[in-house]
PDB file of C-alpha atoms in Angstrom:
ATOM      1  CA  MET A   1     108.950 136.033  65.478  1.00 62.00           C
ATOM      2  CA  GLN A   2     110.815 133.124  63.610  1.00 78.00           C
ATOM      3  CA  LYS A   3     114.293 133.430  62.326  1.00 82.00           C
ATOM      4  CA  GLN A   4     115.583 131.888  59.017  1.00 89.00           C
ATOM      5  CA  ILE A   5     119.007 129.753  59.543  1.00 89.00           C
ATOM      6  CA  THR A   6     121.581 129.671  56.766  1.00 93.00           C
ATOM      7  CA  ILE A   7     124.202 127.431  56.466  1.00 94.00           C
ATOM      8  CA  THR A   8     127.427 128.177  54.587  1.00 94.00           C
ATOM      9  CA  TYR A   9     130.204 125.890  53.724  1.00 95.00           C
ATOM     10  CA  LEU A  10     133.405 127.398  52.685  1.00 94.00           C
ATOM     11  CA  LYS A  11     135.554 125.648  50.270  1.00 95.00           C
ATOM     12  CA  LYS A  12     137.785 123.931  52.587  1.00 93.00           C
ATOM     13  CA  ALA A  13     135.265 122.662  54.696  1.00 94.00           C
ATOM     14  CA  ASP A  14     133.451 121.467  51.503  1.00 94.00           C
ATOM     15  CA  LYS A  15     136.437 119.857  50.220  1.00 94.00           C
ATOM     16  CA  PHE A  16     137.112 117.966  53.349  1.00 95.00           C
ATOM     17  CA  LEU A  17     133.111 116.322  52.887  1.00 94.00           C
ATOM     18  CA  ARG A  18     133.637 115.534  49.142  1.00 94.00           C
ATOM     19  CA  LYS A  19     137.020 113.512  50.648  1.00 95.00           C
ATOM     20  CA  ASN A  20     135.615 112.175  53.372  1.00 94.00           C
ATOM     21  CA  LYS A  21     132.063 110.861  52.650  1.00 91.00           C
ATOM     22  CA  ASN A  22     132.138 107.858  54.302  1.00 93.00           C
ATOM     23  CA  THR A  23     133.025 109.381  57.536  1.00 93.00           C
ATOM     24  CA  ILE A  24     130.715 112.147  58.004  1.00 94.00           C
ATOM     25  CA  THR A  25     127.711 113.311  55.679  1.00 94.00           C
ATOM     26  CA  GLU A  26     126.550 117.059  55.247  1.00 94.00           C
ATOM     27  CA  GLU A  27     123.536 116.251  56.859  1.00 95.00           C
ATOM     28  CA  ILE A  28     124.996 115.216  60.096  1.00 95.00           C
ATOM     29  CA  ILE A  29     126.926 118.491  59.993  1.00 95.00           C
ATOM     30  CA  ASP A  30     123.693 120.641  59.121  1.00 95.00           C
ATOM     31  CA  ASN A  31     122.044 118.661  62.106  1.00 95.00           C
ATOM     32  CA  LEU A  32     125.001 119.786  64.404  1.00 96.00           C
ATOM     33  CA  VAL A  33     125.117 122.988  63.430  1.00 95.00           C
ATOM     34  CA  ILE A  34     121.298 123.751  64.040  1.00 94.00           C
ATOM     35  CA  LEU A  35     121.623 122.099  67.653  1.00 95.00           C
ATOM     36  CA  THR A  36     124.741 124.377  67.989  1.00 95.00           C
ATOM     37  CA  ILE A  37     122.474 127.567  66.984  1.00 93.00           C
ATOM     38  CA  LYS A  38     120.005 126.128  69.528  1.00 92.00           C
ATOM     39  CA  LYS A  39     122.234 125.776  72.373  1.00 94.00           C
ATOM     40  CA  LYS A  40     124.125 129.121  71.848  1.00 91.00           C
ATOM     41  CA  ILE A  41     121.531 131.506  70.490  1.00 87.00           C
ATOM     42  CA  PHE A  42     118.315 130.005  71.676  1.00 87.00           C
ATOM     43  CA  ASP A  43     119.724 129.198  75.463  1.00 90.00           C
ATOM     44  CA  LEU A  44     118.290 125.583  75.218  1.00 92.00           C
ATOM     45  CA  ASP A  45     119.568 122.627  77.196  1.00 94.00           C
ATOM     46  CA  ILE A  46     121.009 120.160  74.315  1.00 93.00           C
ATOM     47  CA  ASN A  47     123.707 117.487  74.864  1.00 94.00           C
ATOM     48  CA  ILE A  48     125.987 118.469  72.245  1.00 95.00           C
ATOM     49  CA  ASP A  49     129.887 118.718  72.644  1.00 95.00           C
ATOM     50  CA  VAL A  50     130.798 122.792  71.408  1.00 96.00           C
ATOM     51  CA  LYS A  51     133.089 124.865  72.803  1.00 95.00           C
ATOM     52  CA  ASN A  52     133.663 128.822  72.344  1.00 94.00           C
ATOM     53  CA  LEU A  53     137.314 129.277  70.831  1.00 93.00           C
ATOM     54  CA  LYS A  54     140.094 131.432  71.948  1.00 94.00           C
ATOM     55  CA  GLY A  55     143.448 133.255  70.500  1.00 93.00           C
ATOM     56  CA  ALA A  56     143.327 133.439  66.608  1.00 91.00           C
ATOM     57  CA  LEU A  57     140.003 131.848  66.366  1.00 90.00           C
ATOM     58  CA  GLN A  58     138.245 133.983  69.101  1.00 92.00           C
ATOM     59  CA  GLY A  59     134.439 134.447  68.106  1.00 91.00           C
ATOM     60  CA  LYS A  60     134.311 131.067  66.715  1.00 93.00           C
ATOM     61  CA  TYR A  61     133.005 128.171  67.854  1.00 95.00           C
ATOM     62  CA  ARG A  62     134.202 124.443  67.819  1.00 95.00           C
ATOM     63  CA  ILE A  63     131.717 121.475  67.508  1.00 95.00           C
ATOM     64  CA  ARG A  64     132.912 117.694  68.580  1.00 95.00           C
ATOM     65  CA  LYS A  65     131.857 114.502  66.537  1.00 94.00           C
ATOM     66  CA  GLY A  66     134.259 111.682  67.454  1.00 93.00           C
ATOM     67  CA  LYS A  67     137.537 112.449  66.046  1.00 93.00           C
ATOM     68  CA  ILE A  68     136.194 115.301  63.718  1.00 95.00           C
ATOM     69  CA  ARG A  69     136.103 118.808  64.331  1.00 95.00           C
ATOM     70  CA  ILE A  70     133.877 121.388  63.021  1.00 95.00           C
ATOM     71  CA  ILE A  71     134.586 125.051  63.069  1.00 95.00           C
ATOM     72  CA  ILE A  72     131.781 127.223  62.654  1.00 95.00           C
ATOM     73  CA  GLU A  73     131.143 131.058  63.189  1.00 94.00           C
ATOM     74  CA  ILE A  74     127.547 132.351  63.960  1.00 93.00           C
ATOM     75  CA  ASP A  75     126.125 135.740  62.734  1.00 91.00           C
ATOM     76  CA  GLU A  76     122.745 136.456  64.224  1.00 86.00           C
ATOM     77  CA  ASP A  77     120.934 139.095  62.602  1.00 81.00           C
ATOM     78  CA  GLU A  78     117.293 139.945  63.755  1.00 75.00           C
ATOM     79  CA  VAL A  79     115.594 137.495  61.111  1.00 80.00           C
ATOM     80  CA  ILE A  80     118.341 135.424  59.887  1.00 84.00           C
ATOM     81  CA  ILE A  81     121.119 133.380  61.586  1.00 87.00           C
ATOM     82  CA  GLN A  82     123.951 132.691  59.243  1.00 90.00           C
ATOM     83  CA  SER A  83     126.251 129.859  60.291  1.00 91.00           C
ATOM     84  CA  ILE A  84     129.469 129.734  57.920  1.00 90.00           C
ATOM     85  CA  VAL A  85     131.181 126.053  58.451  1.00 92.00           C
ATOM     86  CA  GLU A  86     134.431 127.454  58.059  1.00 91.00           C
ATOM     87  CA  ASP A  87     136.951 124.281  58.361  1.00 90.00           C
ATOM     88  CA  ILE A  88     136.115 120.644  59.136  1.00 91.00           C
ATOM     89  CA  GLY A  89     138.786 117.801  59.862  1.00 91.00           C
ATOM     90  CA  PHE A  90     140.491 115.568  61.776  1.00 92.00           C
ATOM     91  CA  ARG A  91     141.494 116.373  65.405  1.00 87.00           C
ATOM     92  CA  GLY A  92     145.291 116.786  64.787  1.00 81.00           C
ATOM     93  CA  ASP A  93     145.165 118.746  61.719  1.00 83.00           C
ATOM     94  CA  ILE A  94     142.119 121.418  62.420  1.00 83.00           C
ATOM     95  CA  TYR A  95     143.813 124.255  64.371  1.00 77.00           C
ATOM     96  CA  ASN A  96     146.664 124.736  62.085  1.00 69.00           C
TER      97      ASN A  96
END
C-alpha cells in the first residue's frame, strides 16, 4: 500500500521562509522532511540529523541543517502521513 505524504507549514515557519529566502528554500525543507519520514516511519537507514525532542516539545522532531533547526510533528494515519512544519529558525532562537 502506498502512503500519501502531506507537508503543512504553520504561519511562523512560513514567515521565516519568506524572510530568509537566500538561506534555505521550501524545496530543501520538503526534501529534509521527506527524508525524516523515511527514516522515522519506514525505518530506512538515511544519513540525516534528526532528534526526538523532550519536555514541552515532546512528540516532535528536530531536523538540523547547518545553523537552521526545523521542528516538525508527524501524524501517521493508515493512508496519509501528515507532517506539520511548526517552526524554523536559527539554533539560538528556535527553542524559545
